[in-house]
Amino acid sequence: MMQLQKGDITAFGGDAIVNAANNSLLGGGGVDGAIHKAAGPQLLAECKTLGGCETGQAKITKGYNLPARFVIHTVGPVWYGGEKGEHELLERAYRNSLELALSTDLATIAFPNISTGIYAFPKPQAAQIAISVVKEMFVKAHDLQVTFICFDDENYQLYQKLLA
Ligand code: APR
């Protein structure tokens, strides 16, 4: 089941929120910065034990001061024009985050719009990828509730149209 929300993912009170991190997993700007700020320093301390994260892969930590129990850190691709496997890597980031949520027996998970900020992935294409991967995964496990949380209007309107 997919839901759409406009707002700040750090306020999500479900089982896990997905962080659009970078390969170091040592924090950054955008949603990564907001999540680390809300979770507190213990999140960074745990991230330091993970040895980074490959683009397209996903790793899980506790949520600490966040209302969500866990944070699933994934690294989306930087957009280089679309000829460097960016679509495949973004699909992998969504798929691996969902697999990790399923294998951790989570019931509810929230995604930001991975790679569409600092990494400059075109929002319309990223929205198509996010929704089609979640739909395809739902064939496997219908009981995971996925919420897309859009912080900016452009993404929100794109998802509204695609999910209508
Ligand atoms: N809640 C939900 N979504 C947010 C929030 C928030 N608090 N803050 C930003 N966003 C949205 C942005 O509007 C964008 O649509 O998250 C989406 C992803 O943007 P970025 O956070 O810039 O992430 P990304 O494009 O994947 O770039 C990752 O940015 O923060 C650094 O360390 C991070 O190097 C990595 C890079």
JSON list of C-alpha atoms and ligand atoms in Angstrom, two decimals:
[
{"chain": "A", "resi": 1, "resn": "MET", "atom": "CA", "xyz": [0.00, 0.00, 0.00]},
{"chain": "A", "resi": 2, "resn": "MET", "atom": "CA", "xyz": [1.51, 3.41, -0.93]},
{"chain": "A", "resi": 3, "resn": "GLN", "atom": "CA", "xyz": [0.79, 6.76, 0.67]},
{"chain": "A", "resi": 4, "resn": "LEU", "atom": "CA", "xyz": [1.90, 10.28, -0.13]},
{"chain": "A", "resi": 5, "resn": "GLN", "atom": "CA", "xyz": [2.68, 13.03, 2.38]},
{"chain": "A", "resi": 6, "resn": "LYS", "atom": "CA", "xyz": [4.09, 16.55, 2.10]},
{"chain": "A", "resi": 7, "resn": "GLY", "atom": "CA", "xyz": [6.51, 17.55, 4.83]},
{"chain": "A", "resi": 8, "resn": "ASP", "atom": "CA", "xyz": [9.55, 16.67, 6.88]},
{"chain": "A", "resi": 9, "resn": "ILE", "atom": "CA", "xyz": [10.50, 12.98, 6.99]},
{"chain": "A", "resi": 10, "resn": "THR", "atom": "CA", "xyz": [12.12, 13.39, 10.44]},
{"chain": "A", "resi": 11, "resn": "ALA", "atom": "CA", "xyz": [8.59, 13.71, 11.90]},
{"chain": "A", "resi": 12, "resn": "PHE", "atom": "CA", "xyz": [7.54, 10.27, 10.56]},
{"chain": "A", "resi": 13, "resn": "GLY", "atom": "CA", "xyz": [6.55, 8.04, 13.49]},
{"chain": "A", "resi": 14, "resn": "GLY", "atom": "CA", "xyz": [6.56, 4.65, 11.73]},
{"chain": "A", "resi": 15, "resn": "ASP", "atom": "CA", "xyz": [9.14, 1.85, 11.85]},
{"chain": "A", "resi": 16, "resn": "ALA", "atom": "CA", "xyz": [11.78, 3.35, 9.56]},
{"chain": "A", "resi": 17, "resn": "ILE", "atom": "CA", "xyz": [12.68, 6.39, 7.52]},
{"chain": "A", "resi": 18, "resn": "VAL", "atom": "CA", "xyz": [15.05, 6.14, 4.57]},
{"chain": "A", "resi": 19, "resn": "ASN", "atom": "CA", "xyz": [17.99, 8.55, 4.48]},
{"chain": "A", "resi": 20, "resn": "ALA", "atom": "CA", "xyz": [19.40, 9.83, 1.18]},
{"chain": "A", "resi": 21, "resn": "ALA", "atom": "CA", "xyz": [22.99, 9.57, 2.39]},
{"chain": "A", "resi": 22, "resn": "ASN", "atom": "CA", "xyz": [26.40, 9.70, 0.72]},
{"chain": "A", "resi": 23, "resn": "ASN", "atom": "CA", "xyz": [28.98, 6.94, 0.45]},
{"chain": "A", "resi": 24, "resn": "SER", "atom": "CA", "xyz": [30.75, 7.94, 3.68]},
{"chain": "A", "resi": 25, "resn": "LEU", "atom": "CA", "xyz": [27.53, 7.71, 5.77]},
{"chain": "A", "resi": 26, "resn": "LEU", "atom": "CA", "xyz": [29.04, 10.52, 7.86]},
{"chain": "A", "resi": 27, "resn": "GLY", "atom": "CA", "xyz": [26.17, 12.99, 7.35]},
{"chain": "A", "resi": 28, "resn": "GLY", "atom": "CA", "xyz": [25.75, 15.90, 4.97]},
{"chain": "A", "resi": 29, "resn": "GLY", "atom": "CA", "xyz": [23.21, 18.50, 3.95]},
{"chain": "A", "resi": 30, "resn": "GLY", "atom": "CA", "xyz": [19.65, 18.05, 2.71]},
{"chain": "A", "resi": 31, "resn": "VAL", "atom": "CA", "xyz": [17.60, 15.26, 4.22]},
{"chain": "A", "resi": 32, "resn": "ASP", "atom": "CA", "xyz": [20.80, 13.60, 5.50]},
{"chain": "A", "resi": 33, "resn": "GLY", "atom": "CA", "xyz": [21.56, 16.71, 7.55]},
{"chain": "A", "resi": 34, "resn": "ALA", "atom": "CA", "xyz": [18.00, 16.95, 8.85]},
{"chain": "A", "resi": 35, "resn": "ILE", "atom": "CA", "xyz": [17.94, 13.29, 9.92]},
{"chain": "A", "resi": 36, "resn": "HIS", "atom": "CA", "xyz": [21.28, 13.49, 11.74]},
{"chain": "A", "resi": 37, "resn": "LYS", "atom": "CA", "xyz": [20.23, 16.72, 13.46]},
{"chain": "A", "resi": 38, "resn": "ALA", "atom": "CA", "xyz": [16.95, 15.20, 14.68]},
{"chain": "A", "resi": 39, "resn": "ALA", "atom": "CA", "xyz": [18.44, 11.82, 15.62]},
{"chain": "A", "resi": 40, "resn": "GLY", "atom": "CA", "xyz": [21.33, 13.26, 17.63]},
{"chain": "A", "resi": 41, "resn": "PRO", "atom": "CA", "xyz": [25.04, 12.34, 17.79]},
{"chain": "A", "resi": 42, "resn": "GLN", "atom": "CA", "xyz": [24.47, 8.64, 18.53]},
{"chain": "A", "resi": 43, "resn": "LEU", "atom": "CA", "xyz": [23.33, 8.19, 14.93]},
{"chain": "A", "resi": 44, "resn": "LEU", "atom": "CA", "xyz": [26.68, 9.38, 13.59]},
{"chain": "A", "resi": 45, "resn": "ALA", "atom": "CA", "xyz": [28.47, 7.21, 16.17]},
{"chain": "A", "resi": 46, "resn": "GLU", "atom": "CA", "xyz": [26.65, 4.12, 14.86]},
{"chain": "A", "resi": 47, "resn": "CYS", "atom": "CA", "xyz": [27.16, 5.17, 11.22]},
{"chain": "A", "resi": 48, "resn": "LYS", "atom": "CA", "xyz": [30.90, 5.34, 11.86]},
{"chain": "A", "resi": 49, "resn": "THR", "atom": "CA", "xyz": [30.86, 1.60, 12.63]},
{"chain": "A", "resi": 50, "resn": "LEU", "atom": "CA", "xyz": [29.32, 0.72, 9.24]},
{"chain": "A", "resi": 51, "resn": "GLY", "atom": "CA", "xyz": [32.30, 1.38, 6.98]},
{"chain": "A", "resi": 52, "resn": "GLY", "atom": "CA", "xyz": [30.40, 3.50, 4.45]},
{"chain": "A", "resi": 53, "resn": "CYS", "atom": "CA", "xyz": [27.81, 2.41, 1.87]},
{"chain": "A", "resi": 54, "resn": "GLU", "atom": "CA", "xyz": [28.10, 1.67, -1.87]},
{"chain": "A", "resi": 55, "resn": "THR", "atom": "CA", "xyz": [25.81, 3.63, -4.19]},
{"chain": "A", "resi": 56, "resn": "GLY", "atom": "CA", "xyz": [22.58, 1.63, -4.52]},
{"chain": "A", "resi": 57, "resn": "GLN", "atom": "CA", "xyz": [23.17, -0.31, -1.32]},
{"chain": "A", "resi": 58, "resn": "ALA", "atom": "CA", "xyz": [21.34, 0.18, 2.01]},
{"chain": "A", "resi": 59, "resn": "LYS", "atom": "CA", "xyz": [22.33, -0.16, 5.66]},
{"chain": "A", "resi": 60, "resn": "ILE", "atom": "CA", "xyz": [20.18, 0.10, 8.79]},
{"chain": "A", "resi": 61, "resn": "THR", "atom": "CA", "xyz": [20.75, 1.84, 12.12]},
{"chain": "A", "resi": 62, "resn": "LYS", "atom": "CA", "xyz": [18.62, 2.72, 15.12]},
{"chain": "A", "resi": 63, "resn": "GLY", "atom": "CA", "xyz": [16.64, 5.98, 15.02]},
{"chain": "A", "resi": 64, "resn": "TYR", "atom": "CA", "xyz": [17.79, 7.32, 18.43]},
{"chain": "A", "resi": 65, "resn": "ASN", "atom": "CA", "xyz": [15.98, 10.65, 19.09]},
{"chain": "A", "resi": 66, "resn": "LEU", "atom": "CA", "xyz": [13.86, 10.31, 15.93]},
{"chain": "A", "resi": 67, "resn": "PRO", "atom": "CA", "xyz": [10.24, 9.13, 16.35]},
{"chain": "A", "resi": 68, "resn": "ALA", "atom": "CA", "xyz": [11.04, 6.38, 13.80]},
{"chain": "A", "resi": 69, "resn": "ARG", "atom": "CA", "xyz": [12.62, 3.24, 15.30]},
{"chain": "A", "resi": 70, "resn": "PHE", "atom": "CA", "xyz": [15.16, 2.77, 12.50]},
{"chain": "A", "resi": 71, "resn": "VAL", "atom": "CA", "xyz": [16.94, 4.70, 9.77]},
{"chain": "A", "resi": 72, "resn": "ILE", "atom": "CA", "xyz": [17.68, 2.89, 6.52]},
{"chain": "A", "resi": 73, "resn": "HIS", "atom": "CA", "xyz": [20.62, 4.70, 4.92]},
{"chain": "A", "resi": 74, "resn": "THR", "atom": "CA", "xyz": [20.86, 4.36, 1.17]},
{"chain": "A", "resi": 75, "resn": "VAL", "atom": "CA", "xyz": [23.03, 6.18, -1.37]},
{"chain": "A", "resi": 76, "resn": "GLY", "atom": "CA", "xyz": [21.41, 7.29, -4.59]},
{"chain": "A", "resi": 77, "resn": "PRO", "atom": "CA", "xyz": [23.39, 8.07, -7.77]},
{"chain": "A", "resi": 78, "resn": "VAL", "atom": "CA", "xyz": [24.65, 11.51, -8.68]},
{"chain": "A", "resi": 79, "resn": "TRP", "atom": "CA", "xyz": [23.02, 12.57, -11.99]},
{"chain": "A", "resi": 80, "resn": "TYR", "atom": "CA", "xyz": [25.62, 12.76, -14.79]},
{"chain": "A", "resi": 81, "resn": "GLY", "atom": "CA", "xyz": [23.15, 13.04, -17.66]},
{"chain": "A", "resi": 82, "resn": "GLY", "atom": "CA", "xyz": [21.66, 9.54, -17.58]},
{"chain": "A", "resi": 83, "resn": "GLU", "atom": "CA", "xyz": [24.32, 7.60, -19.50]},
{"chain": "A", "resi": 84, "resn": "LYS", "atom": "CA", "xyz": [26.19, 6.30, -16.44]},
{"chain": "A", "resi": 85, "resn": "GLY", "atom": "CA", "xyz": [23.68, 3.76, -15.15]},
{"chain": "A", "resi": 86, "resn": "GLU", "atom": "CA", "xyz": [21.96, 6.30, -12.93]},
{"chain": "A", "resi": 87, "resn": "HIS", "atom": "CA", "xyz": [18.47, 4.80, -13.49]},
{"chain": "A", "resi": 88, "resn": "GLU", "atom": "CA", "xyz": [19.64, 1.31, -12.51]},
{"chain": "A", "resi": 89, "resn": "LEU", "atom": "CA", "xyz": [21.45, 2.63, -9.42]},
{"chain": "A", "resi": 90, "resn": "LEU", "atom": "CA", "xyz": [18.41, 4.59, -8.25]},
{"chain": "A", "resi": 91, "resn": "GLU", "atom": "CA", "xyz": [16.21, 1.51, -8.71]},
{"chain": "A", "resi": 92, "resn": "ARG", "atom": "CA", "xyz": [18.72, -0.48, -6.68]},
{"chain": "A", "resi": 93, "resn": "ALA", "atom": "CA", "xyz": [18.67, 2.10, -3.85]},
{"chain": "A", "resi": 94, "resn": "TYR", "atom": "CA", "xyz": [14.88, 1.78, -3.55]},
{"chain": "A", "resi": 95, "resn": "ARG", "atom": "CA", "xyz": [14.88, -2.01, -3.96]},
{"chain": "A", "resi": 96, "resn": "ASN", "atom": "CA", "xyz": [17.65, -2.62, -1.40]},
{"chain": "A", "resi": 97, "resn": "SER", "atom": "CA", "xyz": [15.98, -0.29, 1.12]},
{"chain": "A", "resi": 98, "resn": "LEU", "atom": "CA", "xyz": [12.70, -2.23, 0.71]},
{"chain": "A", "resi": 99, "resn": "GLU", "atom": "CA", "xyz": [14.47, -5.62, 0.94]},
{"chain": "A", "resi": 100, "resn": "LEU", "atom": "CA", "xyz": [16.16, -4.46, 4.16]},
{"chain": "A", "resi": 101, "resn": "ALA", "atom": "CA", "xyz": [12.81, -3.29, 5.57]},
{"chain": "A", "resi": 102, "resn": "LEU", "atom": "CA", "xyz": [11.21, -6.65, 4.68]},
{"chain": "A", "resi": 103, "resn": "SER", "atom": "CA", "xyz": [14.06, -8.67, 6.17]},
{"chain": "A", "resi": 104, "resn": "THR", "atom": "CA", "xyz": [13.85, -6.60, 9.37]},
{"chain": "A", "resi": 105, "resn": "ASP", "atom": "CA", "xyz": [10.10, -7.37, 9.52]},
{"chain": "A", "resi": 106, "resn": "LEU", "atom": "CA", "xyz": [9.15, -3.69, 9.43]},
{"chain": "A", "resi": 107, "resn": "ALA", "atom": "CA", "xyz": [5.54, -2.77, 8.75]},
{"chain": "A", "resi": 108, "resn": "THR", "atom": "CA", "xyz": [5.83, 0.92, 7.82]},
{"chain": "A", "resi": 109, "resn": "ILE", "atom": "CA", "xyz": [8.60, 2.82, 6.01]},
{"chain": "A", "resi": 110, "resn": "ALA", "atom": "CA", "xyz": [8.94, 6.36, 4.62]},
{"chain": "A", "resi": 111, "resn": "PHE", "atom": "CA", "xyz": [11.06, 7.43, 1.64]},
{"chain": "A", "resi": 112, "resn": "PRO", "atom": "CA", "xyz": [12.31, 10.89, 0.70]},
{"chain": "A", "resi": 113, "resn": "ASN", "atom": "CA", "xyz": [12.82, 11.64, -2.99]},
{"chain": "A", "resi": 114, "resn": "ILE", "atom": "CA", "xyz": [16.27, 10.08, -3.21]},
{"chain": "A", "resi": 115, "resn": "SER", "atom": "CA", "xyz": [18.88, 11.80, -5.46]},
{"chain": "A", "resi": 116, "resn": "THR", "atom": "CA", "xyz": [16.53, 14.61, -6.54]},
{"chain": "A", "resi": 117, "resn": "GLY", "atom": "CA", "xyz": [18.20, 17.33, -4.44]},
{"chain": "A", "resi": 118, "resn": "ILE", "atom": "CA", "xyz": [21.95, 17.85, -4.29]},
{"chain": "A", "resi": 119, "resn": "TYR", "atom": "CA", "xyz": [22.48, 14.83, -6.59]},
{"chain": "A", "resi": 120, "resn": "ALA", "atom": "CA", "xyz": [20.29, 16.55, -9.22]},
{"chain": "A", "resi": 121, "resn": "PHE", "atom": "CA", "xyz": [18.49, 13.47, -10.59]},
{"chain": "A", "resi": 122, "resn": "PRO", "atom": "CA", "xyz": [15.54, 14.77, -12.70]},
{"chain": "A", "resi": 123, "resn": "LYS", "atom": "CA", "xyz": [12.45, 14.63, -10.48]},
{"chain": "A", "resi": 124, "resn": "PRO", "atom": "CA", "xyz": [9.99, 13.24, -13.06]},
{"chain": "A", "resi": 125, "resn": "GLN", "atom": "CA", "xyz": [12.23, 10.27, -13.89]},
{"chain": "A", "resi": 126, "resn": "ALA", "atom": "CA", "xyz": [13.09, 9.65, -10.22]},
{"chain": "A", "resi": 127, "resn": "ALA", "atom": "CA", "xyz": [9.39, 9.65, -9.29]},
{"chain": "A", "resi": 128, "resn": "GLN", "atom": "CA", "xyz": [8.64, 7.06, -12.02]},
{"chain": "A", "resi": 129, "resn": "ILE", "atom": "CA", "xyz": [11.46, 4.84, -10.77]},
{"chain": "A", "resi": 130, "resn": "ALA", "atom": "CA", "xyz": [10.47, 5.12, -7.09]},
{"chain": "A", "resi": 131, "resn": "ILE", "atom": "CA", "xyz": [6.83, 4.25, -7.70]},
{"chain": "A", "resi": 132, "resn": "SER", "atom": "CA", "xyz": [7.49, 1.41, -10.15]},
{"chain": "A", "resi": 133, "resn": "VAL", "atom": "CA", "xyz": [10.04, -0.27, -7.84]},
{"chain": "A", "resi": 134, "resn": "VAL", "atom": "CA", "xyz": [7.69, -0.03, -4.86]},
{"chain": "A", "resi": 135, "resn": "LYS", "atom": "CA", "xyz": [4.80, -1.41, -6.96]},
{"chain": "A", "resi": 136, "resn": "GLU", "atom": "CA", "xyz": [6.97, -4.30, -8.24]},
{"chain": "A", "resi": 137, "resn": "MET", "atom": "CA", "xyz": [8.15, -5.10, -4.68]},
{"chain": "A", "resi": 138, "resn": "PHE", "atom": "CA", "xyz": [4.55, -5.11, -3.52]},
{"chain": "A", "resi": 139, "resn": "VAL", "atom": "CA", "xyz": [4.05, -8.16, -5.67]},
{"chain": "A", "resi": 140, "resn": "LYS", "atom": "CA", "xyz": [6.41, -9.79, -3.14]},
{"chain": "A", "resi": 141, "resn": "ALA", "atom": "CA", "xyz": [5.18, -8.41, 0.13]},
{"chain": "A", "resi": 142, "resn": "HIS", "atom": "CA", "xyz": [1.87, -6.58, 0.20]},
{"chain": "A", "resi": 143, "resn": "ASP", "atom": "CA", "xyz": [2.02, -6.00, 3.93]},
{"chain": "A", "resi": 144, "resn": "LEU", "atom": "CA", "xyz": [4.74, -3.31, 3.89]},
{"chain": "A", "resi": 145, "resn": "GLN", "atom": "CA", "xyz": [3.18, 0.16, 4.07]},
{"chain": "A", "resi": 146, "resn": "VAL", "atom": "CA", "xyz": [5.27, 2.68, 2.10]},
{"chain": "A", "resi": 147, "resn": "THR", "atom": "CA", "xyz": [4.89, 6.43, 2.52]},
{"chain": "A", "resi": 148, "resn": "PHE", "atom": "CA", "xyz": [6.56, 8.85, 0.10]},
{"chain": "A", "resi": 149, "resn": "ILE", "atom": "CA", "xyz": [7.32, 12.06, 1.98]},
{"chain": "A", "resi": 150, "resn": "CYS", "atom": "CA", "xyz": [7.91, 15.02, -0.33]},
{"chain": "A", "resi": 151, "resn": "PHE", "atom": "CA", "xyz": [9.55, 18.10, 1.09]},
{"chain": "A", "resi": 152, "resn": "ASP", "atom": "CA", "xyz": [9.27, 20.25, -2.04]},
{"chain": "A", "resi": 153, "resn": "ASP", "atom": "CA", "xyz": [6.17, 21.10, -4.07]},
{"chain": "A", "resi": 154, "resn": "GLU", "atom": "CA", "xyz": [7.53, 19.90, -7.41]},
{"chain": "A", "resi": 155, "resn": "ASN", "atom": "CA", "xyz": [8.05, 16.36, -6.14]},
{"chain": "A", "resi": 156, "resn": "TYR", "atom": "CA", "xyz": [4.72, 16.39, -4.32]},
{"chain": "A", "resi": 157, "resn": "GLN", "atom": "CA", "xyz": [2.80, 17.35, -7.46]},
{"chain": "A", "resi": 158, "resn": "LEU", "atom": "CA", "xyz": [4.66, 14.74, -9.54]},
{"chain": "A", "resi": 159, "resn": "TYR", "atom": "CA", "xyz": [3.83, 11.95, -7.08]},
{"chain": "A", "resi": 160, "resn": "GLN", "atom": "CA", "xyz": [0.21, 13.11, -6.77]},
{"chain": "A", "resi": 161, "resn": "LYS", "atom": "CA", "xyz": [-0.22, 12.78, -10.53]},
{"chain": "A", "resi": 162, "resn": "LEU", "atom": "CA", "xyz": [1.55, 9.41, -10.75]},
{"chain": "A", "resi": 163, "resn": "LEU", "atom": "CA", "xyz": [-0.31, 7.91, -7.79]},
{"chain": "A", "resi": 164, "resn": "ALA", "atom": "CA", "xyz": [-3.73, 9.20, -8.87]},
{"chain": "B", "resi": 1, "resn": "APR", "atom": "N1", "xyz": [12.33, 15.70, 4.79]},
{"chain": "B", "resi": 1, "resn": "APR", "atom": "C1", "xyz": [12.02, 15.11, 3.61]},
{"chain": "B", "resi": 1, "resn": "APR", "atom": "N2", "xyz": [12.65, 15.36, 2.46]},
{"chain": "B", "resi": 1, "resn": "APR", "atom": "C2", "xyz": [13.65, 16.28, 2.50]},
{"chain": "B", "resi": 1, "resn": "APR", "atom": "C3", "xyz": [14.05, 16.94, 3.68]},
{"chain": "B", "resi": 1, "resn": "APR", "atom": "C4", "xyz": [13.33, 16.62, 4.86]},
{"chain": "B", "resi": 1, "resn": "APR", "atom": "N3", "xyz": [13.63, 17.18, 6.04]},
{"chain": "B", "resi": 1, "resn": "APR", "atom": "N4", "xyz": [15.08, 17.79, 3.37]},
{"chain": "B", "resi": 1, "resn": "APR", "atom": "C5", "xyz": [15.29, 17.66, 2.06]},
{"chain": "B", "resi": 1, "resn": "APR", "atom": "N5", "xyz": [14.42, 16.77, 1.53]},
{"chain": "B", "resi": 1, "resn": "APR", "atom": "C6", "xyz": [14.26, 16.34, 0.14]},
{"chain": "B", "resi": 1, "resn": "APR", "atom": "C7", "xyz": [14.73, 17.30, -0.93]},
{"chain": "B", "resi": 1, "resn": "APR", "atom": "O1", "xyz": [13.71, 18.25, -1.21]},
{"chain": "B", "resi": 1, "resn": "APR", "atom": "C8", "xyz": [14.91, 16.34, -2.09]},
{"chain": "B", "resi": 1, "resn": "APR", "atom": "O2", "xyz": [13.68, 16.17, -2.78]},
{"chain": "B", "resi": 1, "resn": "APR", "atom": "O3", "xyz": [15.07, 15.19, -0.02]},
{"chain": "B", "resi": 1, "resn": "APR", "atom": "C9", "xyz": [15.27, 14.99, -1.41]},
{"chain": "B", "resi": 1, "resn": "APR", "atom": "C10", "xyz": [16.70, 14.54, -1.62]},
{"chain": "B", "resi": 1, "resn": "APR", "atom": "O4", "xyz": [17.54, 15.69, -1.58]},
{"chain": "B", "resi": 1, "resn": "APR", "atom": "P1", "xyz": [18.97, 15.66, -0.81]},
{"chain": "B", "resi": 1, "resn": "APR", "atom": "O5", "xyz": [18.71, 15.62, 0.63]},
{"chain": "B", "resi": 1, "resn": "APR", "atom": "O6", "xyz": [19.75, 16.79, -1.38]},
{"chain": "B", "resi": 1, "resn": "APR", "atom": "O7", "xyz": [19.60, 14.26, -1.21]},
{"chain": "B", "resi": 1, "resn": "APR", "atom": "P2", "xyz": [20.28, 13.78, -2.58]},
{"chain": "B", "resi": 1, "resn": "APR", "atom": "O8", "xyz": [19.81, 14.58, -3.75]},
{"chain": "B", "resi": 1, "resn": "APR", "atom": "O9", "xyz": [20.06, 12.30, -2.61]},
{"chain": "B", "resi": 1, "resn": "APR", "atom": "O10", "xyz": [21.82, 14.12, -2.36]},
{"chain": "B", "resi": 1, "resn": "APR", "atom": "C11", "xyz": [22.51, 13.37, -1.40]},
{"chain": "B", "resi": 1, "resn": "APR", "atom": "O11", "xyz": [23.19, 15.31, -0.21]},
{"chain": "B", "resi": 1, "resn": "APR", "atom": "O12", "xyz": [22.78, 15.74, 1.97]},
{"chain": "B", "resi": 1, "resn": "APR", "atom": "C12", "xyz": [23.72, 15.27, 1.10]},
{"chain": "B", "resi": 1, "resn": "APR", "atom": "O13", "xyz": [24.99, 13.72, 2.40]},
{"chain": "B", "resi": 1, "resn": "APR", "atom": "C13", "xyz": [24.05, 13.84, 1.36]},
{"chain": "B", "resi": 1, "resn": "APR", "atom": "O14", "xyz": [25.91, 13.86, -0.14]},
{"chain": "B", "resi": 1, "resn": "APR", "atom": "C14", "xyz": [24.58, 13.43, 0.01]},
{"chain": "B", "resi": 1, "resn": "APR", "atom": "C15", "xyz": [23.69, 14.20, -0.95]}
]
